[in-house]
PDB file of C-alpha atoms in Angstrom:
ATOM      1  CA  UNK A   1     128.912  81.193 104.433  1.00  0.00           C
ATOM      2  CA  UNK A   2     129.407  84.932 105.276  1.00  0.00           C
ATOM      3  CA  UNK A   3     128.746  86.010 108.614  1.00  0.00           C
ATOM      4  CA  UNK A   4     125.800  87.653 109.862  1.00  0.00           C
ATOM      5  CA  UNK A   5     127.004  90.703 112.241  1.00  0.00           C
ATOM      6  CA  UNK A   6     123.226  92.094 112.200  1.00  0.00           C
ATOM      7  CA  UNK A   7     120.355  89.867 112.502  1.00  0.00           C
ATOM      8  CA  UNK A   8     117.812  92.901 112.018  1.00  0.00           C
ATOM      9  CA  UNK A   9     119.926  94.285 109.091  1.00  0.00           C
ATOM     10  CA  UNK A  10     119.777  91.417 106.991  1.00  0.00           C
ATOM     11  CA  UNK A  11     118.049  89.841 104.740  1.00  0.00           C
ATOM     12  CA  UNK A  12     118.003  86.234 103.540  1.00  0.00           C
ATOM     13  CA  UNK A  13     116.638  85.525 100.035  1.00  0.00           C
ATOM     14  CA  UNK A  14     116.117  82.195  99.160  1.00  0.00           C
ATOM     15  CA  UNK A  15     115.238  81.706  95.487  1.00  0.00           C
ATOM     16  CA  UNK A  16     114.862  79.001  92.938  1.00  0.00           C
ATOM     17  CA  UNK A  17     118.579  79.118  92.068  1.00  0.00           C
ATOM     18  CA  UNK A  18     119.379  79.207  95.619  1.00  0.00           C
ATOM     19  CA  UNK A  19     120.377  81.030  98.815  1.00  0.00           C
ATOM     20  CA  UNK A  20     121.380  84.946  98.683  1.00  0.00           C
ATOM     21  CA  UNK A  21     122.196  86.998 101.408  1.00  0.00           C
ATOM     22  CA  UNK A  22     122.097  90.501 102.240  1.00  0.00           C
ATOM     23  CA  UNK A  23     123.076  93.321 104.206  1.00  0.00           C
ATOM     24  CA  UNK A  24     120.951  95.770 104.176  1.00  0.00           C
ATOM     25  CA  UNK A  25     122.306  99.279 104.726  1.00  0.00           C
ATOM     26  CA  UNK A  26     120.070 101.437 107.010  1.00  0.00           C
ATOM     27  CA  UNK A  27     122.331 104.643 107.009  1.00  0.00           C
ATOM     28  CA  UNK A  28     122.291 105.162 102.875  1.00  0.00           C
ATOM     29  CA  UNK A  29     118.383 104.013 103.070  1.00  0.00           C
ATOM     30  CA  UNK A  30     116.201 103.800 106.578  1.00  0.00           C
ATOM     31  CA  UNK A  31     113.137 104.075 104.481  1.00  0.00           C
ATOM     32  CA  UNK A  32     113.680 102.060 101.875  1.00  0.00           C
ATOM     33  CA  UNK A  33     114.960  98.969 104.153  1.00  0.00           C
ATOM     34  CA  UNK A  34     112.071  99.704 106.481  1.00  0.00           C
ATOM     35  CA  UNK A  35     110.018  98.769 103.600  1.00  0.00           C
ATOM     36  CA  UNK A  36     111.754  95.979 102.513  1.00  0.00           C
ATOM     37  CA  UNK A  37     111.670  94.420 105.947  1.00  0.00           C
ATOM     38  CA  UNK A  38     108.075  95.362 106.180  1.00  0.00           C
ATOM     39  CA  UNK A  39     107.439  92.692 102.835  1.00  0.00           C
ATOM     40  CA  UNK A  40     109.306  90.300 104.055  1.00  0.00           C
ATOM     41  CA  UNK A  41     107.635  90.318 106.753  1.00  0.00           C
ATOM     42  CA  UNK A  42     104.312  89.850 105.540  1.00  0.00           C
ATOM     43  CA  UNK A  43     105.914  87.158 103.409  1.00  0.00           C
ATOM     44  CA  UNK A  44     104.866  89.867 100.299  1.00  0.00           C
ATOM     45  CA  UNK A  45     107.915  88.951  98.458  1.00  0.00           C
ATOM     46  CA  UNK A  46     107.585  85.375  98.724  1.00  0.00           C
ATOM     47  CA  UNK A  47     106.349  83.728  95.387  1.00  0.00           C
ATOM     48  CA  UNK A  48     107.781  86.602  93.101  1.00  0.00           C
ATOM     49  CA  UNK A  49     108.990  86.232  90.598  1.00  0.00           C
ATOM     50  CA  UNK A  50     112.092  87.901  88.517  1.00  0.00           C
ATOM     51  CA  UNK A  51     110.578  89.751  85.783  1.00  0.00           C
ATOM     52  CA  UNK A  52     113.111  91.870  84.465  1.00  0.00           C
ATOM     53  CA  UNK A  53     116.517  90.268  83.760  1.00  0.00           C
ATOM     54  CA  UNK A  54     119.349  91.864  81.444  1.00  0.00           C
ATOM     55  CA  UNK A  55     122.774  90.167  81.295  1.00  0.00           C
ATOM     56  CA  UNK A  56     125.687  92.197  82.469  1.00  0.00           C
ATOM     57  CA  UNK A  57     123.249  94.279  84.129  1.00  0.00           C
ATOM     58  CA  UNK A  58     120.865  93.384  86.559  1.00  0.00           C
ATOM     59  CA  UNK A  59     118.172  91.061  87.767  1.00  0.00           C
ATOM     60  CA  UNK A  60     114.505  93.217  88.932  1.00  0.00           C
ATOM     61  CA  UNK A  61     112.330  91.693  91.373  1.00  0.00           C
ATOM     62  CA  UNK A  62     109.469  92.535  93.817  1.00  0.00           C
ATOM     63  CA  UNK A  63     105.921  93.444  91.860  1.00  0.00           C
ATOM     64  CA  UNK A  64     103.601  91.403  94.621  1.00  0.00           C
ATOM     65  CA  UNK A  65     100.613  92.831  92.762  1.00  0.00           C
ATOM     66  CA  UNK A  66     101.620  91.165  89.171  1.00  0.00           C
ATOM     67  CA  UNK A  67     104.667  88.777  89.729  1.00  0.00           C
ATOM     68  CA  UNK A  68     104.023  86.574  93.060  1.00  0.00           C
ATOM     69  CA  UNK A  69     102.682  83.167  91.665  1.00  0.00           C
ATOM     70  CA  UNK A  70      99.999  81.680  93.238  1.00  0.00           C
ATOM     71  CA  UNK A  71      98.109  85.049  93.925  1.00  0.00           C
ATOM     72  CA  UNK A  72      94.692  86.086  92.860  1.00  0.00           C
ATOM     73  CA  UNK A  73      96.507  89.419  90.667  1.00  0.00           C
ATOM     74  CA  UNK A  74      99.359  87.578  89.199  1.00  0.00           C
ATOM     75  CA  UNK A  75      99.981  88.390  85.241  1.00  0.00           C
ATOM     76  CA  UNK A  76     102.898  87.044  83.878  1.00  0.00           C
ATOM     77  CA  UNK A  77     102.033  89.520  81.443  1.00  0.00           C
ATOM     78  CA  UNK A  78     101.770  92.911  83.364  1.00  0.00           C
ATOM     79  CA  UNK A  79     104.633  91.193  86.064  1.00  0.00           C
ATOM     80  CA  UNK A  80     106.811  94.315  86.229  1.00  0.00           C
ATOM     81  CA  UNK A  81     103.960  97.064  86.131  1.00  0.00           C
ATOM     82  CA  UNK A  82     103.113  96.528  89.667  1.00  0.00           C
ATOM     83  CA  UNK A  83     103.841  97.955  93.812  1.00  0.00           C
ATOM     84  CA  UNK A  84     102.465  97.371  96.918  1.00  0.00           C
ATOM     85  CA  UNK A  85      99.202  98.685  98.172  1.00  0.00           C
ATOM     86  CA  UNK A  86     101.539 100.617 100.492  1.00  0.00           C
ATOM     87  CA  UNK A  87     102.760 104.575  99.257  1.00  0.00           C
ATOM     88  CA  UNK A  88     105.663 105.186  97.197  1.00  0.00           C
ATOM     89  CA  UNK A  89     108.284 106.041  98.711  1.00  0.00           C
ATOM     90  CA  UNK A  90     110.692 109.935  98.852  1.00  0.00           C
ATOM     91  CA  UNK A  91     114.206 108.887  96.769  1.00  0.00           C
ATOM     92  CA  UNK A  92     116.726 108.229  99.097  1.00  0.00           C
ATOM     93  CA  UNK A  93     119.990 108.641  96.485  1.00  0.00           C
ATOM     94  CA  UNK A  94     122.910 108.236  98.073  1.00  0.00           C
ATOM     95  CA  UNK A  95     126.726 108.830  97.436  1.00  0.00           C
ATOM     96  CA  UNK A  96     126.748 104.346  97.574  1.00  0.00           C
ATOM     97  CA  UNK A  97     127.900 103.282  94.288  1.00  0.00           C
ATOM     98  CA  UNK A  98     125.652 100.619  92.213  1.00  0.00           C
ATOM     99  CA  UNK A  99     128.512  97.774  91.586  1.00  0.00           C
ATOM    100  CA  UNK A 100     128.029  94.414  91.398  1.00  0.00           C
ATOM    101  CA  UNK A 101     126.321  92.878  94.489  1.00  0.00           C
ATOM    102  CA  UNK A 102     124.360  95.955  95.110  1.00  0.00           C
ATOM    103  CA  UNK A 103     120.714  96.050  95.330  1.00  0.00           C
ATOM    104  CA  UNK A 104     118.154  98.741  94.840  1.00  0.00           C
ATOM    105  CA  UNK A 105     114.924  99.983  93.753  1.00  0.00           C
ATOM    106  CA  UNK A 106     113.167 100.553  91.150  1.00  0.00           C
ATOM    107  CA  UNK A 107     111.495 102.976  89.933  1.00  0.00           C
ATOM    108  CA  UNK A 108     108.943 105.024  87.005  1.00  0.00           C
ATOM    109  CA  UNK A 109     110.025 108.669  85.920  1.00  0.00           C
ATOM    110  CA  UNK A 110     109.232 110.305  88.679  1.00  0.00           C
ATOM    111  CA  UNK A 111     112.402 110.095  91.520  1.00  0.00           C
ATOM    112  CA  UNK A 112     109.479 109.409  94.431  1.00  0.00           C
ATOM    113  CA  UNK A 113     107.999 106.426  92.785  1.00  0.00           C
ATOM    114  CA  UNK A 114     109.774 103.222  94.893  1.00  0.00           C
ATOM    115  CA  UNK A 115     107.458 101.031  95.950  1.00  0.00           C
ATOM    116  CA  UNK A 116     108.336  97.046  95.677  1.00  0.00           C
ATOM    117  CA  UNK A 117     110.385  96.088  93.494  1.00  0.00           C
ATOM    118  CA  UNK A 118     114.317  96.003  93.843  1.00  0.00           C
ATOM    119  CA  UNK A 119     116.785  94.914  91.162  1.00  0.00           C
ATOM    120  CA  UNK A 120     120.303  93.343  92.213  1.00  0.00           C
ATOM    121  CA  UNK A 121     123.170  94.183  89.536  1.00  0.00           C
ATOM    122  CA  UNK A 122     125.217  91.851  88.102  1.00  0.00           C
ATOM    123  CA  UNK A 123     128.201  94.322  87.257  1.00  0.00           C
ATOM    124  CA  UNK A 124     128.557  97.583  87.444  1.00  0.00           C
ATOM    125  CA  UNK A 125     126.585 100.448  87.051  1.00  0.00           C
ATOM    126  CA  UNK A 126     127.472 103.777  87.542  1.00  0.00           C
ATOM    127  CA  UNK A 127     124.969 105.574  85.831  1.00  0.00           C
ATOM    128  CA  UNK A 128     122.988 104.692  88.087  1.00  0.00           C
ATOM    129  CA  UNK A 129     124.650 106.345  91.237  1.00  0.00           C
ATOM    130  CA  UNK A 130     122.347 109.752  92.904  1.00  0.00           C
ATOM    131  CA  UNK A 131     119.545 108.204  90.539  1.00  0.00           C
ATOM    132  CA  UNK A 132     118.208 105.283  92.761  1.00  0.00           C
ATOM    133  CA  UNK A 133     117.993 104.638  96.486  1.00  0.00           C
ATOM    134  CA  UNK A 134     120.341 102.041  97.684  1.00  0.00           C
ATOM    135  CA  UNK A 135     119.553  99.805 100.308  1.00  0.00           C
ATOM    136  CA  UNK A 136     121.245  96.857 100.589  1.00  0.00           C
ATOM    137  CA  UNK A 137     124.786  94.725  99.349  1.00  0.00           C
ATOM    138  CA  UNK A 138     124.409  90.961  98.465  1.00  0.00           C
ATOM    139  CA  UNK A 139     127.119  89.185 100.805  1.00  0.00           C
ATOM    140  CA  UNK A 140     126.957  85.953 100.032  1.00  0.00           C
ATOM    141  CA  UNK A 141     125.561  83.803  96.846  1.00  0.00           C
ATOM    142  CA  UNK A 142     126.239  86.680  93.693  1.00  0.00           C
ATOM    143  CA  UNK A 143     126.639  82.903  92.303  1.00  0.00           C
ATOM    144  CA  UNK A 144     122.932  82.685  93.066  1.00  0.00           C
ATOM    145  CA  UNK A 145     121.744  85.341  91.680  1.00  0.00           C
ATOM    146  CA  UNK A 146     124.725  84.617  88.387  1.00  0.00           C
ATOM    147  CA  UNK A 147     122.094  81.811  87.769  1.00  0.00           C
ATOM    148  CA  UNK A 148     118.715  83.517  87.241  1.00  0.00           C
ATOM    149  CA  UNK A 149     117.354  82.927  83.726  1.00  0.00           C
ATOM    150  CA  UNK A 150     117.630  86.289  81.612  1.00  0.00           C
ATOM    151  CA  UNK A 151     115.236  87.969  79.322  1.00  0.00           C
ATOM    152  CA  UNK A 152     112.050  90.816  78.928  1.00  0.00           C
ATOM    153  CA  UNK A 153     110.365  89.717  79.814  1.00  0.00           C
ATOM    154  CA  UNK A 154     111.701  86.457  81.635  1.00  0.00           C
ATOM    155  CA  UNK A 155     110.178  82.577  80.269  1.00  0.00           C
ATOM    156  CA  UNK A 156     109.614  80.859  82.609  1.00  0.00           C
ATOM    157  CA  UNK A 157     111.427  82.555  85.329  1.00  0.00           C
ATOM    158  CA  UNK A 158     112.655  82.219  88.612  1.00  0.00           C
ATOM    159  CA  UNK A 159     111.556  83.190  91.799  1.00  0.00           C
ATOM    160  CA  UNK A 160     111.756  84.749  94.697  1.00  0.00           C
ATOM    161  CA  UNK A 161     110.776  80.912  97.215  1.00  0.00           C
ATOM    162  CA  UNK A 162     111.192  83.375 100.614  1.00  0.00           C
ATOM    163  CA  UNK A 163     112.269  86.918 101.595  1.00  0.00           C
ATOM    164  CA  UNK A 164     112.973  86.650 105.882  1.00  0.00           C
ATOM    165  CA  UNK A 165     114.331  89.066 108.006  1.00  0.00           C
ATOM    166  CA  UNK A 166     117.601  87.466 109.640  1.00  0.00           C
ATOM    167  CA  UNK A 167     116.320  88.287 113.089  1.00  0.00           C
ATOM    168  CA  UNK A 168     113.700  86.471 112.029  1.00  0.00           C
ATOM    169  CA  UNK A 169     114.692  83.430 110.550  1.00  0.00           C
ATOM    170  CA  UNK A 170     116.658  82.153 113.535  1.00  0.00           C
ATOM    171  CA  UNK A 171     113.598  82.833 116.058  1.00  0.00           C
TER     172      UNK A 171
END
């Protein structure tokens, strides 16, 4: 198991494929990290499906509006079109590269439209550099990310069972 050096800045995802541990990067994208932690602490990501998963690219999730199984607004046909009730975030583009295991915010054409959706890169994706806000890096469980069912949209998708800040999980 990966050593968790900073529990306040570590996210633990339990997925239908197993555990994924993400080191958060507040020094790179402080507002995006704050949003991820806020949504995790509200349990907003629990039950959210991986709605767009592209082989040799990335797995996208985080639509807490339409992608959360068991919620009143869950709509598999609209998963990926929603966000949270919170305001969109201003872009925090950085020199941090999109490499295997990078966690970055999804957005529309508007650079300042990231809200709750994010993706995890399966492979290096340098064309995304300085165009999407990187907020984390998988430090354990990439083998589980690799097992996530592919599709656009995904039939019978995998999901986040729970998302917790490690500092809270230890409590």
